[in-house]
Amino acid sequence: MLKIAFIAHDRKKEEMVNFVTAYEPVFTDHQLYSTGTTGLRIMEGTSLQIHRFESGPLGGDQQIGALVAQNEMDLIIFLRDPLMAQPHEPDINALLRLCDVQGIPLATNIATAEILVKALDRGDFAWRELVHKYKPEAGIEPGDTQ
């Protein structure tokens, strides 16, 4: 069971709902997370249960980012609107950076999201189980001695 997060800017929310609806059977057996309104819209359009954080501008991106920083998120689908300035752009950039630091697969458009979900459906994310199995204890870095 993987932890998957959904985030969508306002003009991308309908696209996200349509996408998740199309792949609902793939997401059924996973722990799902989302920012506030996006999660609500997905739950209204599907039978999926989603743990909802605050909306993005109110800290939802940072709440998901906290899980990413701890390497506790396995996949993020973040449908961004590249044509609209976002008031919480620093939070968005921090989340993207954290995904790069932790090696968390991140889709920022529907084409990449579809490729990642098809890989998820094939079982190509089994490597994430190893990440969790061999995760260092909190506060101990690889190479540290006690």
Short mmCIF file of N, CA and C in Angstrom, two decimals:
data_model
loop_
_atom_site.label_atom_id
_atom_site.label_comp_id
_atom_site.label_asym_id
_atom_site.label_seq_id
_atom_site.Cartn_x
_atom_site.Cartn_y
_atom_site.Cartn_z
N MET A 1 0.86 -1.18 0.00
CA MET A 1 0.00 0.00 0.00
C MET A 1 0.89 1.23 0.00
N LEU A 2 0.71 2.08 -0.99
CA LEU A 2 1.51 3.29 -1.11
C LEU A 2 0.73 4.51 -0.65
N LYS A 3 1.46 5.56 -0.32
CA LYS A 3 0.86 6.83 0.04
C LYS A 3 0.96 7.75 -1.17
N ILE A 4 -0.20 8.19 -1.64
CA ILE A 4 -0.29 8.99 -2.86
C ILE A 4 -1.00 10.29 -2.54
N ALA A 5 -0.43 11.40 -3.02
CA ALA A 5 -1.04 12.72 -2.78
C ALA A 5 -1.51 13.34 -4.09
N PHE A 6 -2.65 14.02 -4.01
CA PHE A 6 -3.22 14.75 -5.14
C PHE A 6 -3.28 16.23 -4.78
N ILE A 7 -2.76 17.05 -5.67
CA ILE A 7 -2.83 18.50 -5.51
C ILE A 7 -3.19 19.07 -6.88
N ALA A 8 -4.07 20.04 -6.91
CA ALA A 8 -4.43 20.66 -8.19
C ALA A 8 -4.76 22.13 -7.99
N HIS A 9 -4.17 22.95 -8.81
CA HIS A 9 -4.53 24.36 -8.80
C HIS A 9 -5.98 24.52 -9.29
N ASP A 10 -6.58 25.65 -8.99
CA ASP A 10 -8.01 25.85 -9.24
C ASP A 10 -8.43 25.48 -10.66
N ARG A 11 -7.70 25.95 -11.65
CA ARG A 11 -8.10 25.68 -13.04
C ARG A 11 -7.76 24.26 -13.49
N LYS A 12 -7.19 23.45 -12.60
CA LYS A 12 -6.84 22.06 -12.92
C LYS A 12 -7.64 21.05 -12.10
N LYS A 13 -8.51 21.53 -11.24
CA LYS A 13 -9.25 20.62 -10.35
C LYS A 13 -10.18 19.69 -11.13
N GLU A 14 -10.88 20.20 -12.10
CA GLU A 14 -11.78 19.34 -12.89
C GLU A 14 -10.98 18.28 -13.64
N GLU A 15 -9.83 18.66 -14.18
CA GLU A 15 -8.96 17.72 -14.86
C GLU A 15 -8.50 16.63 -13.89
N MET A 16 -8.18 17.02 -12.66
CA MET A 16 -7.75 16.05 -11.65
C MET A 16 -8.88 15.07 -11.32
N VAL A 17 -10.08 15.59 -11.12
CA VAL A 17 -11.22 14.71 -10.81
C VAL A 17 -11.45 13.72 -11.95
N ASN A 18 -11.40 14.20 -13.17
CA ASN A 18 -11.58 13.31 -14.32
C ASN A 18 -10.49 12.24 -14.38
N PHE A 19 -9.26 12.64 -14.10
CA PHE A 19 -8.13 11.72 -14.12
C PHE A 19 -8.29 10.64 -13.04
N VAL A 20 -8.56 11.06 -11.81
CA VAL A 20 -8.69 10.11 -10.72
C VAL A 20 -9.90 9.20 -10.94
N THR A 21 -10.96 9.73 -11.49
CA THR A 21 -12.13 8.92 -11.82
C THR A 21 -11.76 7.84 -12.82
N ALA A 22 -11.00 8.19 -13.83
CA ALA A 22 -10.59 7.24 -14.87
C ALA A 22 -9.74 6.12 -14.30
N TYR A 23 -8.93 6.43 -13.30
CA TYR A 23 -8.01 5.44 -12.72
C TYR A 23 -8.41 5.03 -11.29
N GLU A 24 -9.66 5.24 -10.95
CA GLU A 24 -10.12 4.93 -9.59
C GLU A 24 -9.75 3.52 -9.14
N PRO A 25 -9.91 2.49 -9.98
CA PRO A 25 -9.54 1.14 -9.51
C PRO A 25 -8.07 1.01 -9.12
N VAL A 26 -7.20 1.77 -9.75
CA VAL A 26 -5.77 1.72 -9.43
C VAL A 26 -5.51 2.31 -8.05
N PHE A 27 -6.26 3.34 -7.70
CA PHE A 27 -6.03 4.05 -6.44
C PHE A 27 -6.72 3.40 -5.23
N THR A 28 -7.62 2.48 -5.46
CA THR A 28 -8.47 1.93 -4.40
C THR A 28 -7.69 1.35 -3.22
N ASP A 29 -6.61 0.65 -3.47
CA ASP A 29 -5.90 -0.06 -2.41
C ASP A 29 -4.74 0.74 -1.81
N HIS A 30 -4.73 2.05 -1.99
CA HIS A 30 -3.63 2.87 -1.50
C HIS A 30 -4.16 3.90 -0.50
N GLN A 31 -3.23 4.45 0.30
CA GLN A 31 -3.58 5.54 1.21
C GLN A 31 -3.50 6.84 0.41
N LEU A 32 -4.60 7.58 0.37
CA LEU A 32 -4.69 8.76 -0.46
C LEU A 32 -4.75 10.02 0.40
N TYR A 33 -4.05 11.05 -0.07
CA TYR A 33 -3.96 12.33 0.61
C TYR A 33 -4.21 13.42 -0.41
N SER A 34 -4.61 14.58 0.08
CA SER A 34 -4.83 15.70 -0.84
C SER A 34 -4.90 17.00 -0.07
N THR A 35 -4.73 18.07 -0.82
CA THR A 35 -5.05 19.38 -0.26
C THR A 35 -6.58 19.47 -0.22
N GLY A 36 -7.09 20.42 0.55
CA GLY A 36 -8.50 20.49 0.91
C GLY A 36 -9.54 20.37 -0.18
N THR A 37 -9.64 21.36 -1.03
CA THR A 37 -10.71 21.38 -2.02
C THR A 37 -10.51 20.30 -3.07
N THR A 38 -9.28 20.05 -3.46
CA THR A 38 -9.01 19.00 -4.44
C THR A 38 -9.51 17.67 -3.91
N GLY A 39 -9.20 17.35 -2.66
CA GLY A 39 -9.65 16.10 -2.07
C GLY A 39 -11.15 16.01 -1.99
N LEU A 40 -11.79 17.10 -1.61
CA LEU A 40 -13.25 17.12 -1.53
C LEU A 40 -13.86 16.85 -2.90
N ARG A 41 -13.35 17.50 -3.92
CA ARG A 41 -13.88 17.31 -5.28
C ARG A 41 -13.68 15.87 -5.75
N ILE A 42 -12.52 15.28 -5.44
CA ILE A 42 -12.27 13.89 -5.83
C ILE A 42 -13.24 12.96 -5.11
N MET A 43 -13.45 13.17 -3.82
CA MET A 43 -14.36 12.31 -3.06
C MET A 43 -15.81 12.45 -3.55
N GLU A 44 -16.19 13.65 -3.98
CA GLU A 44 -17.53 13.85 -4.51
C GLU A 44 -17.72 13.13 -5.85
N GLY A 45 -16.62 12.98 -6.61
CA GLY A 45 -16.72 12.35 -7.93
C GLY A 45 -16.37 10.88 -7.98
N THR A 46 -15.91 10.32 -6.85
CA THR A 46 -15.50 8.92 -6.81
C THR A 46 -15.97 8.30 -5.49
N SER A 47 -15.65 7.03 -5.31
CA SER A 47 -15.95 6.38 -4.03
C SER A 47 -14.70 6.30 -3.15
N LEU A 48 -13.64 7.01 -3.52
CA LEU A 48 -12.38 6.98 -2.78
C LEU A 48 -12.46 7.80 -1.50
N GLN A 49 -11.75 7.33 -0.49
CA GLN A 49 -11.61 8.08 0.76
C GLN A 49 -10.22 8.72 0.76
N ILE A 50 -10.17 10.00 1.07
CA ILE A 50 -8.92 10.75 1.01
C ILE A 50 -8.72 11.52 2.30
N HIS A 51 -7.51 11.42 2.86
CA HIS A 51 -7.15 12.26 4.01
C HIS A 51 -6.88 13.66 3.46
N ARG A 52 -7.67 14.61 3.89
CA ARG A 52 -7.55 15.97 3.37
C ARG A 52 -6.77 16.85 4.34
N PHE A 53 -5.79 17.57 3.77
CA PHE A 53 -5.07 18.59 4.52
C PHE A 53 -5.72 19.94 4.23
N GLU A 54 -5.11 21.01 4.71
CA GLU A 54 -5.60 22.36 4.40
C GLU A 54 -5.50 22.60 2.89
N SER A 55 -6.15 23.64 2.41
CA SER A 55 -5.96 24.02 1.01
C SER A 55 -4.52 24.49 0.84
N GLY A 56 -4.04 24.47 -0.39
CA GLY A 56 -2.65 24.84 -0.66
C GLY A 56 -2.23 26.18 -0.08
N PRO A 57 -2.97 27.26 -0.35
CA PRO A 57 -2.57 28.56 0.17
C PRO A 57 -2.62 28.66 1.69
N LEU A 58 -3.35 27.75 2.34
CA LEU A 58 -3.45 27.77 3.80
C LEU A 58 -2.49 26.77 4.47
N GLY A 59 -1.58 26.21 3.68
CA GLY A 59 -0.56 25.33 4.26
C GLY A 59 -0.63 23.88 3.85
N GLY A 60 -1.59 23.51 3.02
CA GLY A 60 -1.73 22.11 2.60
C GLY A 60 -0.51 21.59 1.86
N ASP A 61 0.08 22.43 1.02
CA ASP A 61 1.31 22.01 0.31
C ASP A 61 2.42 21.72 1.32
N GLN A 62 2.50 22.54 2.35
CA GLN A 62 3.53 22.34 3.38
C GLN A 62 3.25 21.09 4.20
N GLN A 63 1.99 20.79 4.47
CA GLN A 63 1.65 19.58 5.22
C GLN A 63 2.07 18.33 4.44
N ILE A 64 1.80 18.32 3.14
CA ILE A 64 2.24 17.21 2.31
C ILE A 64 3.76 17.21 2.23
N GLY A 65 4.35 18.41 2.14
CA GLY A 65 5.80 18.53 2.11
C GLY A 65 6.45 17.94 3.35
N ALA A 66 5.81 18.06 4.49
CA ALA A 66 6.36 17.49 5.72
C ALA A 66 6.46 15.97 5.62
N LEU A 67 5.47 15.34 5.00
CA LEU A 67 5.53 13.88 4.78
C LEU A 67 6.62 13.54 3.78
N VAL A 68 6.77 14.37 2.76
CA VAL A 68 7.83 14.14 1.76
C VAL A 68 9.19 14.25 2.43
N ALA A 69 9.38 15.26 3.27
CA ALA A 69 10.66 15.47 3.95
C ALA A 69 11.06 14.26 4.79
N GLN A 70 10.07 13.54 5.31
CA GLN A 70 10.32 12.34 6.11
C GLN A 70 10.33 11.08 5.24
N ASN A 71 10.25 11.27 3.92
CA ASN A 71 10.20 10.16 2.95
C ASN A 71 9.01 9.24 3.23
N GLU A 72 7.89 9.85 3.60
CA GLU A 72 6.67 9.10 3.93
C GLU A 72 5.63 9.17 2.82
N MET A 73 5.93 9.83 1.72
CA MET A 73 5.01 9.91 0.59
C MET A 73 5.65 9.13 -0.55
N ASP A 74 4.84 8.40 -1.32
CA ASP A 74 5.39 7.56 -2.38
C ASP A 74 5.17 8.09 -3.79
N LEU A 75 4.16 8.90 -3.98
CA LEU A 75 3.85 9.43 -5.31
C LEU A 75 3.00 10.69 -5.13
N ILE A 76 3.33 11.71 -5.91
CA ILE A 76 2.52 12.94 -5.87
C ILE A 76 2.10 13.30 -7.29
N ILE A 77 0.82 13.55 -7.43
CA ILE A 77 0.28 14.08 -8.68
C ILE A 77 -0.17 15.49 -8.37
N PHE A 78 0.54 16.45 -8.94
CA PHE A 78 0.34 17.87 -8.66
C PHE A 78 0.07 18.57 -9.99
N LEU A 79 -1.19 18.71 -10.33
CA LEU A 79 -1.54 19.37 -11.59
C LEU A 79 -1.46 20.88 -11.38
N ARG A 80 -0.35 21.42 -11.84
CA ARG A 80 -0.06 22.85 -11.67
C ARG A 80 -0.62 23.65 -12.83
N ASP A 81 -0.93 24.88 -12.58
CA ASP A 81 -1.36 25.80 -13.62
C ASP A 81 -0.19 26.73 -13.91
N PRO A 82 0.59 26.44 -14.96
CA PRO A 82 1.78 27.23 -15.24
C PRO A 82 1.48 28.64 -15.76
N LEU A 83 0.23 28.91 -16.09
CA LEU A 83 -0.14 30.20 -16.66
C LEU A 83 -0.74 31.16 -15.64
N MET A 84 -0.81 30.72 -14.39
CA MET A 84 -1.41 31.57 -13.35
C MET A 84 -0.43 31.69 -12.18
N ALA A 85 -0.15 32.92 -11.78
CA ALA A 85 0.71 33.15 -10.63
C ALA A 85 -0.01 32.65 -9.37
N GLN A 86 0.74 32.01 -8.49
CA GLN A 86 0.17 31.48 -7.26
C GLN A 86 0.72 32.26 -6.07
N PRO A 87 -0.14 32.67 -5.14
CA PRO A 87 0.33 33.45 -3.99
C PRO A 87 1.26 32.66 -3.07
N HIS A 88 1.17 31.34 -3.13
CA HIS A 88 2.00 30.50 -2.26
C HIS A 88 3.10 29.79 -3.07
N GLU A 89 3.61 30.46 -4.10
CA GLU A 89 4.64 29.90 -4.96
C GLU A 89 5.87 29.39 -4.19
N PRO A 90 6.33 30.08 -3.14
CA PRO A 90 7.47 29.53 -2.38
C PRO A 90 7.17 28.16 -1.77
N ASP A 91 5.94 27.95 -1.31
CA ASP A 91 5.56 26.64 -0.76
C ASP A 91 5.58 25.58 -1.85
N ILE A 92 5.11 25.93 -3.04
CA ILE A 92 5.09 25.00 -4.17
C ILE A 92 6.52 24.61 -4.54
N ASN A 93 7.38 25.62 -4.65
CA ASN A 93 8.78 25.35 -5.01
C ASN A 93 9.46 24.49 -3.95
N ALA A 94 9.15 24.72 -2.69
CA ALA A 94 9.73 23.91 -1.61
C ALA A 94 9.28 22.46 -1.74
N LEU A 95 8.02 22.24 -2.06
CA LEU A 95 7.51 20.87 -2.22
C LEU A 95 8.20 20.18 -3.39
N LEU A 96 8.35 20.88 -4.50
CA LEU A 96 9.02 20.30 -5.67
C LEU A 96 10.47 19.95 -5.33
N ARG A 97 11.14 20.83 -4.61
CA ARG A 97 12.53 20.59 -4.22
C ARG A 97 12.63 19.37 -3.31
N LEU A 98 11.73 19.27 -2.34
CA LEU A 98 11.73 18.13 -1.43
C LEU A 98 11.53 16.81 -2.17
N CYS A 99 10.66 16.82 -3.18
CA CYS A 99 10.47 15.60 -3.98
C CYS A 99 11.76 15.22 -4.68
N ASP A 100 12.49 16.20 -5.18
CA ASP A 100 13.77 15.91 -5.81
C ASP A 100 14.78 15.38 -4.80
N VAL A 101 14.83 15.98 -3.62
CA VAL A 101 15.78 15.56 -2.59
C VAL A 101 15.50 14.12 -2.16
N GLN A 102 14.23 13.78 -1.96
CA GLN A 102 13.87 12.45 -1.46
C GLN A 102 13.64 11.42 -2.56
N GLY A 103 13.68 11.84 -3.81
CA GLY A 103 13.45 10.90 -4.91
C GLY A 103 12.01 10.42 -4.98
N ILE A 104 11.07 11.32 -4.70
CA ILE A 104 9.65 10.98 -4.74
C ILE A 104 9.13 11.27 -6.14
N PRO A 105 8.56 10.28 -6.82
CA PRO A 105 8.00 10.54 -8.15
C PRO A 105 6.91 11.61 -8.08
N LEU A 106 7.00 12.58 -8.99
CA LEU A 106 6.10 13.73 -8.99
C LEU A 106 5.67 14.03 -10.42
N ALA A 107 4.38 14.05 -10.64
CA ALA A 107 3.84 14.44 -11.94
C ALA A 107 3.24 15.83 -11.80
N THR A 108 3.61 16.73 -12.70
CA THR A 108 3.04 18.08 -12.65
C THR A 108 2.13 18.36 -13.85
N ASN A 109 1.89 17.34 -14.66
CA ASN A 109 0.95 17.48 -15.77
C ASN A 109 0.29 16.13 -16.02
N ILE A 110 -0.78 16.14 -16.76
CA ILE A 110 -1.60 14.94 -16.95
C ILE A 110 -0.86 13.85 -17.70
N ALA A 111 0.02 14.21 -18.62
CA ALA A 111 0.75 13.20 -19.39
C ALA A 111 1.69 12.40 -18.48
N THR A 112 2.44 13.09 -17.64
CA THR A 112 3.34 12.41 -16.71
C THR A 112 2.55 11.63 -15.67
N ALA A 113 1.44 12.19 -15.22
CA ALA A 113 0.60 11.50 -14.24
C ALA A 113 0.13 10.16 -14.80
N GLU A 114 -0.27 10.15 -16.05
CA GLU A 114 -0.76 8.90 -16.65
C GLU A 114 0.35 7.86 -16.73
N ILE A 115 1.54 8.27 -17.10
CA ILE A 115 2.67 7.33 -17.16
C ILE A 115 2.95 6.74 -15.78
N LEU A 116 2.96 7.59 -14.75
CA LEU A 116 3.23 7.10 -13.39
C LEU A 116 2.12 6.18 -12.89
N VAL A 117 0.89 6.49 -13.19
CA VAL A 117 -0.22 5.65 -12.71
C VAL A 117 -0.22 4.31 -13.44
N LYS A 118 0.12 4.31 -14.70
CA LYS A 118 0.23 3.03 -15.41
C LYS A 118 1.36 2.19 -14.82
N ALA A 119 2.46 2.83 -14.45
CA ALA A 119 3.55 2.12 -13.78
C ALA A 119 3.09 1.59 -12.42
N LEU A 120 2.33 2.38 -11.69
CA LEU A 120 1.78 1.96 -10.40
C LEU A 120 0.90 0.72 -10.60
N ASP A 121 0.06 0.74 -11.62
CA ASP A 121 -0.84 -0.37 -11.90
C ASP A 121 -0.07 -1.65 -12.25
N ARG A 122 1.08 -1.51 -12.91
CA ARG A 122 1.91 -2.67 -13.28
C ARG A 122 2.72 -3.21 -12.10
N GLY A 123 2.79 -2.45 -11.02
CA GLY A 123 3.58 -2.89 -9.87
C GLY A 123 5.00 -2.35 -9.88
N ASP A 124 5.27 -1.36 -10.70
CA ASP A 124 6.62 -0.81 -10.83
C ASP A 124 7.05 0.04 -9.65
N PHE A 125 6.20 0.22 -8.66
CA PHE A 125 6.56 1.02 -7.49
C PHE A 125 6.99 0.16 -6.31
N ALA A 126 7.24 -1.12 -6.54
CA ALA A 126 7.66 -2.00 -5.45
C ALA A 126 8.95 -1.52 -4.80
N TRP A 127 9.77 -0.80 -5.53
CA TRP A 127 11.03 -0.26 -4.97
C TRP A 127 10.76 0.66 -3.80
N ARG A 128 9.61 1.29 -3.74
CA ARG A 128 9.30 2.18 -2.61
C ARG A 128 9.19 1.39 -1.32
N GLU A 129 8.78 0.13 -1.39
CA GLU A 129 8.73 -0.71 -0.19
C GLU A 129 10.12 -0.87 0.40
N LEU A 130 11.13 -0.98 -0.44
CA LEU A 130 12.51 -1.08 0.04
C LEU A 130 12.96 0.21 0.70
N VAL A 131 12.51 1.34 0.16
CA VAL A 131 12.85 2.62 0.76
C VAL A 131 12.35 2.65 2.20
N HIS A 132 11.13 2.19 2.42
CA HIS A 132 10.56 2.20 3.76
C HIS A 132 11.22 1.15 4.66
N LYS A 133 11.53 -0.01 4.09
CA LYS A 133 12.12 -1.09 4.88
C LYS A 133 13.49 -0.70 5.42
N TYR A 134 14.28 -0.01 4.60
CA TYR A 134 15.65 0.32 4.98
C TYR A 134 15.83 1.78 5.37
N LYS A 135 14.73 2.43 5.70
CA LYS A 135 14.77 3.83 6.10
C LYS A 135 15.54 3.97 7.41
N PRO A 136 16.51 4.90 7.46
CA PRO A 136 17.25 5.09 8.72
C PRO A 136 16.32 5.56 9.83
N GLU A 137 16.72 5.26 11.06
CA GLU A 137 15.94 5.73 12.20
C GLU A 137 15.98 7.25 12.24
N ALA A 138 14.94 7.85 12.80
CA ALA A 138 14.86 9.30 12.89
C ALA A 138 16.08 9.86 13.61
N GLY A 139 16.68 10.87 13.03
CA GLY A 139 17.80 11.55 13.66
C GLY A 139 19.15 10.89 13.42
N ILE A 140 19.15 9.72 12.78
CA ILE A 140 20.42 9.03 12.51
C ILE A 140 20.65 9.04 11.02
N GLU A 141 21.75 9.62 10.62
CA GLU A 141 22.11 9.70 9.21
C GLU A 141 22.97 8.50 8.85
N PRO A 142 22.89 8.05 7.57
CA PRO A 142 23.77 6.98 7.15
C PRO A 142 25.23 7.37 7.38
N GLY A 143 26.00 6.47 7.96
CA GLY A 143 27.41 6.73 8.24
C GLY A 143 27.65 7.25 9.64
N ASP A 144 26.60 7.71 10.35
CA ASP A 144 26.76 8.17 11.72
C ASP A 144 27.08 6.98 12.63
N THR A 145 27.87 7.22 13.65
CA THR A 145 28.14 6.20 14.65
C THR A 145 27.54 6.64 15.97
N GLN A 146 27.22 5.67 16.77
CA GLN A 146 26.61 6.00 18.06
C GLN A 146 27.55 5.69 19.19
#
